[in-house]
Amino acid sequence: STTSKGAEGGLFRASMNAIRKSHHEARQIRTALILLGLFTDKDLYRDWISVFYAVNKELELKMKSPQFESGQAGNELKILKELQKLGETYYFTELYEKDLKYLYGVSTQSQLETKINDCLANKPNAQDFRLYVSKMTKASEIAGALFDLWGVFIVGGGATGRS
């Protein structure tokens, strides 16, 4: 199984075990979205990418926040430092922004943020999840969420890393 590919006692294996149920549910949702035509309808695709972007950005901002870091100790601080190393290599927020600017037909960050906020205005579940993320207090909490968002890119070999 994929879980066994990680080191015993390592971050990858711990993350896989922590997200087992939610990962299964996410796979089911992705399959349903594909069958519903997510990737063939530009507006639907753009809206879904907007949701992933908003949550990813919230997580990355939290991960980089000195206030958040100062609240971590022991294993939580170790987890955060590992996430920060990944964040130096991968820059998904920036990539989402490039794609979304194209999909929305805007050129500035301000225009993009307006479009994202308009998109999320009628998506209470996305708003709730973004709020939930903003209230996370432990690195292990953001690790699970980041693993769900980043895992497919990093583990799947499709990641774009900084050179």
PDB file of C-alpha atoms in Angstrom:
ATOM      1  CA  SER A   1       0.000   0.000   0.000  1.00  0.00           C
ATOM      2  CA  THR A   2       1.002   3.618  -0.398  1.00  0.00           C
ATOM      3  CA  THR A   3       1.163   4.096   3.384  1.00  0.00           C
ATOM      4  CA  SER A   4       3.917   1.499   3.733  1.00  0.00           C
ATOM      5  CA  LYS A   5       6.137   3.458   1.331  1.00  0.00           C
ATOM      6  CA  GLY A   6       6.887   5.959   4.106  1.00  0.00           C
ATOM      7  CA  ALA A   7       9.492   5.441   6.822  1.00  0.00           C
ATOM      8  CA  GLU A   8       8.317   3.705   9.989  1.00  0.00           C
ATOM      9  CA  GLY A   9       7.493   6.484  12.450  1.00  0.00           C
ATOM     10  CA  GLY A  10       7.919   9.115   9.704  1.00  0.00           C
ATOM     11  CA  LEU A  11       5.770  12.091   8.751  1.00  0.00           C
ATOM     12  CA  PHE A  12       4.482  10.518   5.507  1.00  0.00           C
ATOM     13  CA  ARG A  13       3.227   7.342   7.201  1.00  0.00           C
ATOM     14  CA  ALA A  14       1.730   9.273  10.131  1.00  0.00           C
ATOM     15  CA  SER A  15      -0.052  11.613   7.730  1.00  0.00           C
ATOM     16  CA  MET A  16      -1.413   8.733   5.651  1.00  0.00           C
ATOM     17  CA  ASN A  17      -2.758   7.030   8.764  1.00  0.00           C
ATOM     18  CA  ALA A  18      -4.282  10.286  10.032  1.00  0.00           C
ATOM     19  CA  ILE A  19      -6.181  10.972   6.801  1.00  0.00           C
ATOM     20  CA  ARG A  20      -7.215   7.432   5.869  1.00  0.00           C
ATOM     21  CA  LYS A  21     -10.993   8.038   6.158  1.00  0.00           C
ATOM     22  CA  SER A  22     -11.021  11.557   4.706  1.00  0.00           C
ATOM     23  CA  HIS A  23      -8.725  10.470   1.861  1.00  0.00           C
ATOM     24  CA  HIS A  24     -11.147   7.677   0.909  1.00  0.00           C
ATOM     25  CA  GLU A  25     -14.053  10.142   0.955  1.00  0.00           C
ATOM     26  CA  ALA A  26     -12.057  12.675  -1.091  1.00  0.00           C
ATOM     27  CA  ARG A  27     -11.341  10.018  -3.743  1.00  0.00           C
ATOM     28  CA  GLN A  28     -15.062   9.285  -3.969  1.00  0.00           C
ATOM     29  CA  ILE A  29     -15.840  12.993  -4.372  1.00  0.00           C
ATOM     30  CA  ARG A  30     -13.164  13.397  -7.067  1.00  0.00           C
ATOM     31  CA  THR A  31     -14.571  10.431  -8.970  1.00  0.00           C
ATOM     32  CA  ALA A  32     -18.079  11.890  -8.790  1.00  0.00           C
ATOM     33  CA  LEU A  33     -16.834  15.287  -9.962  1.00  0.00           C
ATOM     34  CA  ILE A  34     -15.110  13.735 -12.942  1.00  0.00           C
ATOM     35  CA  LEU A  35     -18.271  11.862 -13.861  1.00  0.00           C
ATOM     36  CA  LEU A  36     -20.277  15.092 -13.525  1.00  0.00           C
ATOM     37  CA  GLY A  37     -18.028  16.860 -16.010  1.00  0.00           C
ATOM     38  CA  LEU A  38     -15.883  18.980 -13.680  1.00  0.00           C
ATOM     39  CA  PHE A  39     -12.989  19.071 -16.103  1.00  0.00           C
ATOM     40  CA  THR A  40     -15.058  19.906 -19.174  1.00  0.00           C
ATOM     41  CA  ASP A  41     -16.985  22.905 -17.779  1.00  0.00           C
ATOM     42  CA  LYS A  42     -14.634  25.892 -17.427  1.00  0.00           C
ATOM     43  CA  ASP A  43     -16.816  27.760 -14.911  1.00  0.00           C
ATOM     44  CA  LEU A  44     -17.348  24.716 -12.711  1.00  0.00           C
ATOM     45  CA  TYR A  45     -13.640  23.878 -12.835  1.00  0.00           C
ATOM     46  CA  ARG A  46     -12.695  27.484 -11.998  1.00  0.00           C
ATOM     47  CA  ASP A  47     -15.068  27.500  -9.003  1.00  0.00           C
ATOM     48  CA  TRP A  48     -13.641  24.257  -7.618  1.00  0.00           C
ATOM     49  CA  ILE A  49     -10.083  25.442  -8.100  1.00  0.00           C
ATOM     50  CA  SER A  50     -11.063  28.664  -6.313  1.00  0.00           C
ATOM     51  CA  VAL A  51     -12.149  26.666  -3.271  1.00  0.00           C
ATOM     52  CA  PHE A  52      -8.918  24.639  -3.213  1.00  0.00           C
ATOM     53  CA  TYR A  53      -6.926  27.850  -3.636  1.00  0.00           C
ATOM     54  CA  ALA A  54      -8.676  29.639  -0.759  1.00  0.00           C
ATOM     55  CA  VAL A  55      -8.098  26.771   1.671  1.00  0.00           C
ATOM     56  CA  ASN A  56      -4.540  26.170   0.471  1.00  0.00           C
ATOM     57  CA  LYS A  57      -3.687  29.857   0.857  1.00  0.00           C
ATOM     58  CA  GLU A  58      -5.091  29.914   4.397  1.00  0.00           C
ATOM     59  CA  LEU A  59      -3.014  26.852   5.298  1.00  0.00           C
ATOM     60  CA  GLU A  60       0.175  28.212   3.759  1.00  0.00           C
ATOM     61  CA  LEU A  61      -0.240  31.575   5.505  1.00  0.00           C
ATOM     62  CA  LYS A  62      -0.763  29.818   8.828  1.00  0.00           C
ATOM     63  CA  MET A  63       2.252  27.568   8.239  1.00  0.00           C
ATOM     64  CA  LYS A  64       4.460  30.622   7.625  1.00  0.00           C
ATOM     65  CA  SER A  65       3.063  32.701  10.489  1.00  0.00           C
ATOM     66  CA  PRO A  66       5.550  33.540  13.289  1.00  0.00           C
ATOM     67  CA  GLN A  67       2.621  33.668  15.744  1.00  0.00           C
ATOM     68  CA  PHE A  68       1.581  30.139  14.813  1.00  0.00           C
ATOM     69  CA  GLU A  69       5.159  28.884  15.034  1.00  0.00           C
ATOM     70  CA  SER A  70       5.648  30.404  18.481  1.00  0.00           C
ATOM     71  CA  GLY A  71       2.740  28.277  19.755  1.00  0.00           C
ATOM     72  CA  GLN A  72       4.356  24.979  18.701  1.00  0.00           C
ATOM     73  CA  ALA A  73       6.659  22.813  20.823  1.00  0.00           C
ATOM     74  CA  GLY A  74       8.146  19.313  20.750  1.00  0.00           C
ATOM     75  CA  ASN A  75       6.766  17.093  17.995  1.00  0.00           C
ATOM     76  CA  GLU A  76       4.369  19.817  16.836  1.00  0.00           C
ATOM     77  CA  LEU A  77       7.319  22.147  16.178  1.00  0.00           C
ATOM     78  CA  LYS A  78       9.156  19.319  14.393  1.00  0.00           C
ATOM     79  CA  ILE A  79       6.127  18.739  12.143  1.00  0.00           C
ATOM     80  CA  LEU A  80       5.860  22.450  11.408  1.00  0.00           C
ATOM     81  CA  LYS A  81       9.546  22.696  10.466  1.00  0.00           C
ATOM     82  CA  GLU A  82       9.133  19.784   8.030  1.00  0.00           C
ATOM     83  CA  LEU A  83       6.082  21.457   6.490  1.00  0.00           C
ATOM     84  CA  GLN A  84       7.995  24.709   6.164  1.00  0.00           C
ATOM     85  CA  LYS A  85      10.782  22.873   4.310  1.00  0.00           C
ATOM     86  CA  LEU A  86       8.205  21.526   1.855  1.00  0.00           C
ATOM     87  CA  GLY A  87       6.789  25.036   1.545  1.00  0.00           C
ATOM     88  CA  GLU A  88      10.199  26.302   0.452  1.00  0.00           C
ATOM     89  CA  THR A  89      10.227  23.726  -2.339  1.00  0.00           C
ATOM     90  CA  TYR A  90       6.605  23.798  -3.471  1.00  0.00           C
ATOM     91  CA  TYR A  91       4.593  26.938  -4.079  1.00  0.00           C
ATOM     92  CA  PHE A  92       1.059  25.882  -4.801  1.00  0.00           C
ATOM     93  CA  THR A  93      -0.615  29.166  -3.846  1.00  0.00           C
ATOM     94  CA  GLU A  94       1.388  30.991  -6.519  1.00  0.00           C
ATOM     95  CA  LEU A  95       0.530  28.342  -9.107  1.00  0.00           C
ATOM     96  CA  TYR A  96      -3.168  28.440  -8.238  1.00  0.00           C
ATOM     97  CA  GLU A  97      -3.043  32.232  -8.596  1.00  0.00           C
ATOM     98  CA  LYS A  98      -1.545  32.048 -12.082  1.00  0.00           C
ATOM     99  CA  ASP A  99      -4.193  29.582 -13.235  1.00  0.00           C
ATOM    100  CA  LEU A 100      -7.042  31.460 -11.605  1.00  0.00           C
ATOM    101  CA  LYS A 101      -6.011  34.817 -13.048  1.00  0.00           C
ATOM    102  CA  TYR A 102      -6.177  33.195 -16.474  1.00  0.00           C
ATOM    103  CA  LEU A 103      -9.495  31.444 -15.796  1.00  0.00           C
ATOM    104  CA  TYR A 104     -11.111  34.604 -14.389  1.00  0.00           C
ATOM    105  CA  GLY A 105      -9.538  36.849 -17.039  1.00  0.00           C
ATOM    106  CA  VAL A 106      -7.961  39.198 -14.476  1.00  0.00           C
ATOM    107  CA  SER A 107      -4.417  40.468 -14.126  1.00  0.00           C
ATOM    108  CA  THR A 108      -4.023  41.814 -10.587  1.00  0.00           C
ATOM    109  CA  GLN A 109      -4.037  40.145  -7.189  1.00  0.00           C
ATOM    110  CA  SER A 110      -6.764  42.524  -6.016  1.00  0.00           C
ATOM    111  CA  GLN A 111      -9.021  41.559  -8.919  1.00  0.00           C
ATOM    112  CA  LEU A 112      -8.381  37.894  -8.215  1.00  0.00           C
ATOM    113  CA  GLU A 113      -9.215  38.220  -4.511  1.00  0.00           C
ATOM    114  CA  THR A 114     -12.495  39.946  -5.417  1.00  0.00           C
ATOM    115  CA  LYS A 115     -13.382  37.098  -7.805  1.00  0.00           C
ATOM    116  CA  ILE A 116     -12.468  34.464  -5.208  1.00  0.00           C
ATOM    117  CA  ASN A 117     -14.561  36.165  -2.523  1.00  0.00           C
ATOM    118  CA  ASP A 118     -17.498  36.438  -4.942  1.00  0.00           C
ATOM    119  CA  CYS A 119     -17.127  32.749  -5.772  1.00  0.00           C
ATOM    120  CA  LEU A 120     -17.023  31.687  -2.120  1.00  0.00           C
ATOM    121  CA  ALA A 121     -19.950  33.926  -1.150  1.00  0.00           C
ATOM    122  CA  ASN A 122     -22.445  31.208  -2.122  1.00  0.00           C
ATOM    123  CA  LYS A 123     -20.380  28.262  -0.883  1.00  0.00           C
ATOM    124  CA  PRO A 124     -20.974  28.029   2.872  1.00  0.00           C
ATOM    125  CA  ASN A 125     -19.066  24.738   3.188  1.00  0.00           C
ATOM    126  CA  ALA A 126     -15.946  26.301   1.678  1.00  0.00           C
ATOM    127  CA  GLN A 127     -16.303  29.321   3.955  1.00  0.00           C
ATOM    128  CA  ASP A 128     -16.715  27.034   6.980  1.00  0.00           C
ATOM    129  CA  PHE A 129     -13.638  24.992   6.061  1.00  0.00           C
ATOM    130  CA  ARG A 130     -11.526  28.107   5.557  1.00  0.00           C
ATOM    131  CA  LEU A 131     -12.696  29.370   8.970  1.00  0.00           C
ATOM    132  CA  TYR A 132     -11.942  25.963  10.503  1.00  0.00           C
ATOM    133  CA  VAL A 133      -8.413  26.106   9.086  1.00  0.00           C
ATOM    134  CA  SER A 134      -7.906  29.628  10.418  1.00  0.00           C
ATOM    135  CA  LYS A 135      -8.681  28.344  13.928  1.00  0.00           C
ATOM    136  CA  MET A 136      -6.249  25.410  13.826  1.00  0.00           C
ATOM    137  CA  THR A 137      -3.738  25.595  16.655  1.00  0.00           C
ATOM    138  CA  LYS A 138      -1.461  22.591  16.056  1.00  0.00           C
ATOM    139  CA  ALA A 139       0.984  21.820  13.281  1.00  0.00           C
ATOM    140  CA  SER A 140      -0.373  18.263  13.111  1.00  0.00           C
ATOM    141  CA  GLU A 141      -3.788  19.700  12.215  1.00  0.00           C
ATOM    142  CA  ILE A 142      -2.474  21.715   9.292  1.00  0.00           C
ATOM    143  CA  ALA A 143      -0.261  18.778   8.286  1.00  0.00           C
ATOM    144  CA  GLY A 144      -3.297  16.602   7.615  1.00  0.00           C
ATOM    145  CA  ALA A 145      -5.021  19.297   5.577  1.00  0.00           C
ATOM    146  CA  LEU A 146      -1.870  20.150   3.617  1.00  0.00           C
ATOM    147  CA  PHE A 147      -1.233  16.482   2.977  1.00  0.00           C
ATOM    148  CA  ASP A 148      -4.697  16.203   1.406  1.00  0.00           C
ATOM    149  CA  LEU A 149      -4.121  19.296  -0.739  1.00  0.00           C
ATOM    150  CA  TRP A 150      -0.459  18.774  -1.633  1.00  0.00           C
ATOM    151  CA  GLY A 151      -0.206  14.993  -1.562  1.00  0.00           C
ATOM    152  CA  VAL A 152      -1.518  14.361  -5.041  1.00  0.00           C
ATOM    153  CA  PHE A 153       1.032  16.785  -6.484  1.00  0.00           C
ATOM    154  CA  ILE A 154       4.023  15.706  -4.419  1.00  0.00           C
ATOM    155  CA  VAL A 155       3.477  11.940  -4.179  1.00  0.00           C
ATOM    156  CA  GLY A 156       1.911  11.697  -7.620  1.00  0.00           C
ATOM    157  CA  GLY A 157       5.000  13.105  -9.282  1.00  0.00           C
ATOM    158  CA  GLY A 158       3.217  16.067 -10.799  1.00  0.00           C
ATOM    159  CA  ALA A 159       4.664  18.640  -8.421  1.00  0.00           C
ATOM    160  CA  THR A 160       6.359  21.762  -9.549  1.00  0.00           C
ATOM    161  CA  GLY A 161       9.260  22.510  -7.264  1.00  0.00           C
ATOM    162  CA  ARG A 162      11.375  25.581  -7.037  1.00  0.00           C
ATOM    163  CA  SER A 163      14.621  25.115  -8.899  1.00  0.00           C
TER     164      SER A 163
END
